Short mmCIF file of C-alpha atoms in Angstrom, two decimals:
data_model
loop_
_atom_site.label_atom_id
_atom_site.label_comp_id
_atom_site.label_asym_id
_atom_site.label_seq_id
_atom_site.Cartn_x
_atom_site.Cartn_y
_atom_site.Cartn_z
CA MET A 16 30.26 -2.44 40.12
CA LEU A 17 33.40 -2.91 38.07
CA GLU A 18 32.84 -6.65 37.85
CA ARG A 19 29.27 -6.12 36.61
CA ILE A 20 30.48 -3.59 34.02
CA LYS A 21 33.11 -6.05 32.81
CA GLU A 22 30.63 -8.92 32.64
CA THR A 23 28.23 -6.85 30.53
CA ALA A 24 31.01 -5.54 28.26
CA ASP A 25 32.31 -9.09 27.72
CA PHE A 26 28.80 -10.31 26.82
CA ILE A 27 28.35 -7.54 24.21
CA LYS A 28 31.89 -7.89 22.88
CA ASN A 29 31.40 -11.61 22.28
CA ILE A 30 28.37 -10.82 20.11
CA ILE A 31 29.54 -7.82 18.09
CA GLN A 32 33.14 -9.01 17.74
CA ASP A 33 34.36 -5.48 16.97
CA THR A 34 35.04 -2.03 18.45
CA PRO A 35 32.42 0.55 17.47
CA ASP A 36 33.57 4.01 16.33
CA PHE A 37 30.71 5.73 18.12
CA ALA A 38 28.22 5.08 20.89
CA VAL A 39 24.92 6.94 20.39
CA VAL A 40 22.24 7.50 23.03
CA LEU A 41 18.74 8.38 21.80
CA GLY A 42 16.58 10.64 23.97
CA SER A 43 12.82 11.13 24.23
CA GLY A 44 11.12 10.92 20.85
CA LEU A 45 14.37 10.61 18.94
CA GLY A 46 14.12 6.88 18.34
CA LYS A 47 13.68 7.24 14.55
CA LEU A 48 17.41 7.82 14.27
CA GLN A 49 17.79 4.07 14.79
CA ASN A 50 16.12 3.52 11.41
CA GLU A 51 19.16 5.09 9.75
CA VAL A 52 21.43 2.32 11.00
CA ASP A 53 22.10 -0.77 8.90
CA PRO A 54 21.75 -3.25 11.79
CA ILE A 55 24.09 -6.16 12.37
CA HIS A 56 22.98 -7.11 15.89
CA VAL A 57 19.97 -5.94 17.91
CA LEU A 58 19.96 -6.76 21.62
CA GLU A 59 16.98 -6.24 23.92
CA TYR A 60 17.99 -4.68 27.21
CA LYS A 61 16.27 -7.50 29.06
CA ASP A 62 18.61 -9.99 27.41
CA ILE A 63 21.84 -8.17 28.40
CA PRO A 64 23.35 -9.21 31.75
CA ASN A 65 23.12 -6.47 34.43
CA PHE A 66 21.47 -4.00 32.03
CA PRO A 67 18.68 -1.90 33.55
CA GLN A 68 15.26 -1.53 31.98
CA THR A 69 13.70 1.69 30.74
CA THR A 70 10.18 2.64 31.85
CA VAL A 71 9.51 5.82 29.82
CA ALA A 72 7.39 6.16 26.66
CA GLY A 73 9.59 7.01 23.67
CA HIS A 74 12.45 4.85 25.00
CA THR A 75 12.21 1.41 23.42
CA GLY A 76 14.94 -0.52 25.24
CA LYS A 77 17.22 -1.86 22.48
CA LEU A 78 20.95 -1.83 21.90
CA ILE A 79 21.63 -1.72 18.17
CA TYR A 80 25.00 -2.43 16.60
CA GLY A 81 25.41 -1.60 12.95
CA ILE A 82 26.73 0.72 10.26
CA LEU A 83 25.82 4.40 9.94
CA GLU A 84 27.49 6.58 7.30
CA GLY A 85 30.25 4.01 6.91
CA LYS A 86 31.07 3.96 10.65
CA LYS A 87 30.44 1.24 13.22
CA VAL A 88 27.96 2.47 15.82
CA LEU A 89 26.44 1.05 19.00
CA MET A 90 23.14 2.79 19.60
CA MET A 91 21.02 2.90 22.75
CA SER A 92 17.37 3.29 21.84
CA GLY A 93 16.17 4.34 25.27
CA ARG A 94 18.15 5.71 28.23
CA PHE A 95 17.79 5.58 32.00
CA HIS A 96 16.82 8.51 34.20
CA TYR A 97 17.39 9.34 37.86
CA TYR A 98 13.68 10.23 38.19
CA GLU A 99 12.71 6.64 37.32
CA GLY A 100 14.14 5.64 40.69
CA HIS A 101 17.47 4.44 39.31
CA SER A 102 20.70 5.22 41.17
CA MET A 103 23.24 7.37 39.36
CA GLU A 104 25.36 4.23 39.10
CA THR A 105 22.57 2.60 37.11
CA VAL A 106 21.85 5.70 35.01
CA THR A 107 25.45 5.81 33.83
CA PHE A 108 26.08 2.05 33.69
CA PRO A 109 25.84 1.81 29.87
CA ILE A 110 28.42 4.59 29.43
CA ARG A 111 30.86 2.62 31.60
CA VAL A 112 30.19 -0.45 29.42
CA PHE A 113 30.84 1.57 26.23
CA HIS A 114 34.23 2.58 27.59
CA LEU A 115 35.22 -1.01 28.34
CA LEU A 116 34.20 -1.93 24.79
CA GLY A 117 36.91 0.49 23.63
CA ILE A 118 34.54 3.18 22.33
CA LYS A 119 36.15 6.64 22.30
CA ASN A 120 33.33 8.80 20.94
CA LEU A 121 29.91 9.37 22.50
CA ALA A 122 26.98 11.20 20.82
CA LEU A 123 24.00 11.99 23.04
CA SER A 124 20.58 13.43 22.26
CA ASN A 125 17.73 14.71 24.37
CA ALA A 126 14.49 16.68 24.42
CA CYS A 127 14.43 19.76 26.63
CA GLY A 128 12.63 22.96 27.56
CA GLY A 129 13.92 26.25 26.23
CA VAL A 130 14.27 29.53 28.10
CA ASN A 131 16.43 31.39 25.59
CA PRO A 132 14.13 33.87 23.75
CA ASP A 133 15.95 33.12 20.48
CA PHE A 134 14.76 29.51 20.61
CA SER A 135 11.54 28.14 19.11
CA ILE A 136 9.83 24.79 19.53
CA ALA A 137 11.49 22.12 17.35
CA ASP A 138 14.75 24.07 17.11
CA ILE A 139 17.90 22.02 17.59
CA VAL A 140 20.68 23.08 19.91
CA ILE A 141 24.22 21.75 20.25
CA LEU A 142 25.37 21.74 23.86
CA LYS A 143 28.47 23.81 24.52
CA ASP A 144 28.33 23.50 28.31
CA HIS A 145 26.05 22.50 31.17
CA ILE A 146 25.10 23.31 34.75
CA ASN A 147 24.50 20.30 36.96
CA MET A 148 21.72 20.82 39.51
CA MET A 149 20.78 17.18 40.07
CA PRO A 150 20.72 16.17 43.75
CA GLU A 151 23.13 13.24 43.33
CA HIS A 152 26.51 13.10 41.58
CA PRO A 153 27.46 10.05 39.47
CA LEU A 154 31.04 10.08 40.81
CA ARG A 155 30.10 10.28 44.47
CA GLY A 156 31.69 7.49 46.54
CA LYS A 157 34.93 5.59 46.22
CA ASN A 158 36.67 6.32 42.94
CA ILE A 159 37.40 3.41 40.61
CA ASP A 160 40.94 4.30 39.57
CA GLU A 161 40.86 1.79 36.73
CA LEU A 162 38.17 3.90 35.05
CA GLY A 163 39.38 7.44 35.70
CA PRO A 164 40.81 9.99 38.16
CA ARG A 165 39.25 11.05 41.45
CA PHE A 166 38.94 14.68 40.29
CA VAL A 167 37.81 15.19 36.72
CA ASP A 168 38.69 18.12 34.45
CA MET A 169 35.41 19.51 33.06
CA SER A 170 36.84 22.49 31.19
CA GLU A 171 35.65 20.96 27.87
CA PRO A 172 32.67 18.72 28.64
CA TYR A 173 31.55 18.80 24.99
CA ASN A 174 34.24 18.25 22.37
CA LYS A 175 34.86 21.42 20.35
CA ASN A 176 36.00 19.52 17.25
CA MET A 177 32.79 17.49 17.30
CA ILE A 178 30.78 20.67 17.61
CA ALA A 179 32.56 22.20 14.61
CA VAL A 180 31.92 19.10 12.47
CA ALA A 181 28.23 19.06 13.45
CA GLU A 182 27.81 22.75 12.71
CA LYS A 183 29.30 22.25 9.25
CA ALA A 184 26.84 19.40 8.65
CA ALA A 185 24.01 21.74 9.65
CA ALA A 186 25.26 24.47 7.35
CA ASP A 187 25.65 22.02 4.45
CA ASN A 188 22.00 21.04 4.92
CA ASN A 189 20.74 24.62 5.46
CA ILE A 190 19.63 23.75 8.99
CA LYS A 191 19.33 26.50 11.58
CA ILE A 192 21.21 25.47 14.67
CA HIS A 193 22.02 27.03 18.03
CA GLN A 194 24.61 26.43 20.72
CA GLY A 195 23.47 26.51 24.31
CA ILE A 196 23.99 25.73 27.98
CA TYR A 197 21.89 22.86 29.37
CA VAL A 198 20.73 22.85 32.99
CA ALA A 199 20.04 19.40 34.47
CA LEU A 200 17.29 19.02 37.06
CA GLN A 201 15.97 15.84 38.64
CA GLY A 202 12.40 15.78 37.29
CA PRO A 203 9.99 14.17 36.56
CA THR A 204 7.87 17.33 36.86
CA PHE A 205 8.17 19.90 34.11
CA GLU A 206 9.37 23.21 35.48
CA THR A 207 7.15 25.93 36.91
CA PRO A 208 7.28 29.38 35.30
CA ALA A 209 9.44 30.60 38.18
CA GLU A 210 11.80 27.64 37.81
CA TYR A 211 12.16 28.38 34.12
CA GLY A 212 13.02 31.93 35.17
CA MET A 213 15.67 30.61 37.53
CA ILE A 214 17.22 28.53 34.74
CA LYS A 215 17.58 31.64 32.60
CA ALA A 216 18.87 33.75 35.50
CA ILE A 217 21.74 31.34 36.27
CA GLY A 218 22.88 31.29 32.64
CA GLY A 219 21.00 28.36 31.16
CA ASP A 220 19.48 28.27 27.71
CA MET A 221 17.47 25.09 28.23
CA VAL A 222 16.59 22.57 30.90
CA GLY A 223 16.19 18.80 30.97
CA MET A 224 16.22 15.68 33.14
CA SER A 225 19.03 13.59 31.63
CA THR A 226 22.38 13.72 29.80
CA VAL A 227 24.61 15.44 32.33
CA PRO A 228 25.34 12.32 34.49
CA GLU A 229 26.28 10.47 31.28
CA VAL A 230 28.56 13.31 30.22
CA ILE A 231 30.32 13.44 33.59
CA VAL A 232 31.00 9.70 33.58
CA ALA A 233 32.14 9.74 29.94
CA ARG A 234 34.60 12.56 30.66
CA HIS A 235 35.78 10.68 33.77
CA MET A 236 36.90 7.94 31.40
CA GLY A 237 38.35 10.26 28.75
CA MET A 238 35.66 9.82 26.09
CA ASP A 239 34.93 12.60 23.60
CA VAL A 240 31.34 13.78 23.99
CA PHE A 241 28.79 15.52 21.75
CA CYS A 242 25.16 16.28 22.51
CA ILE A 243 22.28 17.58 20.43
CA SER A 244 19.03 18.78 21.98
CA VAL A 245 15.55 19.41 20.60
CA ILE A 246 13.58 22.28 22.10
CA THR A 247 10.20 20.69 22.79
CA ASP A 248 8.62 23.39 24.96
CA LEU A 249 9.28 26.98 26.09
CA GLY A 250 8.90 28.47 29.56
CA GLY A 251 9.52 31.44 31.79
CA PRO A 252 7.92 33.74 34.37
CA ASP A 253 5.64 35.24 31.72
CA ILE A 254 4.87 31.95 29.97
CA ALA A 255 2.43 29.48 31.47
CA PHE A 256 1.69 27.10 28.62
CA ALA A 257 0.69 23.61 29.68
CA VAL A 258 3.26 20.95 28.79
CA SER A 259 2.73 17.20 28.32
CA HIS A 260 5.03 14.32 27.44
CA GLU A 261 2.95 13.80 24.27
CA GLU A 262 3.71 17.37 23.17
CA VAL A 263 7.40 16.74 23.85
CA LEU A 264 7.34 13.68 21.62
CA ASN A 265 5.47 15.55 18.88
CA ALA A 266 8.02 18.39 18.85
CA ALA A 267 10.89 15.90 18.79
CA ASN A 268 9.27 14.15 15.83
CA LYS A 269 8.98 17.46 13.95
CA ALA A 270 12.70 18.11 14.47
CA MET A 271 13.73 14.56 13.61
CA PRO A 272 14.88 15.10 9.97
CA ASN A 273 17.24 17.89 11.08
CA VAL A 274 18.57 15.89 14.01
CA ILE A 275 19.23 12.92 11.73
CA ALA A 276 21.07 15.09 9.19
CA VAL A 277 23.34 16.66 11.79
CA VAL A 278 24.15 13.41 13.64
CA LYS A 279 24.83 11.57 10.38
CA GLY A 280 27.13 14.38 9.26
CA LEU A 281 29.02 14.25 12.57
CA ILE A 282 29.48 10.47 12.45
CA LYS A 283 30.52 10.50 8.81
CA ASN A 284 33.08 13.29 9.07
CA TYR A 285 34.50 13.18 12.60
CA GLN A 286 37.93 11.55 12.68
#
């Protein structure tokens, strides 16, 4: 795996000829953030050695290098999910590549279901912690000591300084924002009312099918991590609204201006 990661990193490095300040991963329906980048290089996933392909609507499959708020960013428009049939090694492969490119800061985004009664559809939530309930762990197997330690400290999975900068950006733009705990499940089914109830009972504020494997691998390698979520549906034992992927994308689209403002503020002001 390490040789494949190095081969991919060398390929990208030879094209961009620089070290980005941030890597950014765009989740379901959040692709419009890529329009904020002044592009220098755009690489299709299919043209990058060893890079997997995305199969989900709302994930376009491009790696964009360019300038955002005066900073150099490498942006993934489309991520990989365990439910697509990928291994955890494949799901987290791009994060490993980002590390070998010398990137220290990782900003993630996702769409998720809310169980906190204070949340509404199209609200945005900054992750302060997570609960991993996926059936496979991205660090299972022989540890690659060159990348990080066998046992990883997860006492601060989401960087507190990044959170503070993002919250100030939200306040400066009069954007209501929450902090919350994200619970990661395998998917691809949306949760039943009882499962939403379980998420709330164990301390979660929202639930989704991505992000956490990427965070674990990034922290394994010492990267600073930030994540912003859009609440695209609500659920619980007393709520039985039907949910579709189209509705998820619509809610993400509604929240897009606020997400863009917060992420741009983070990238501009985080040192």
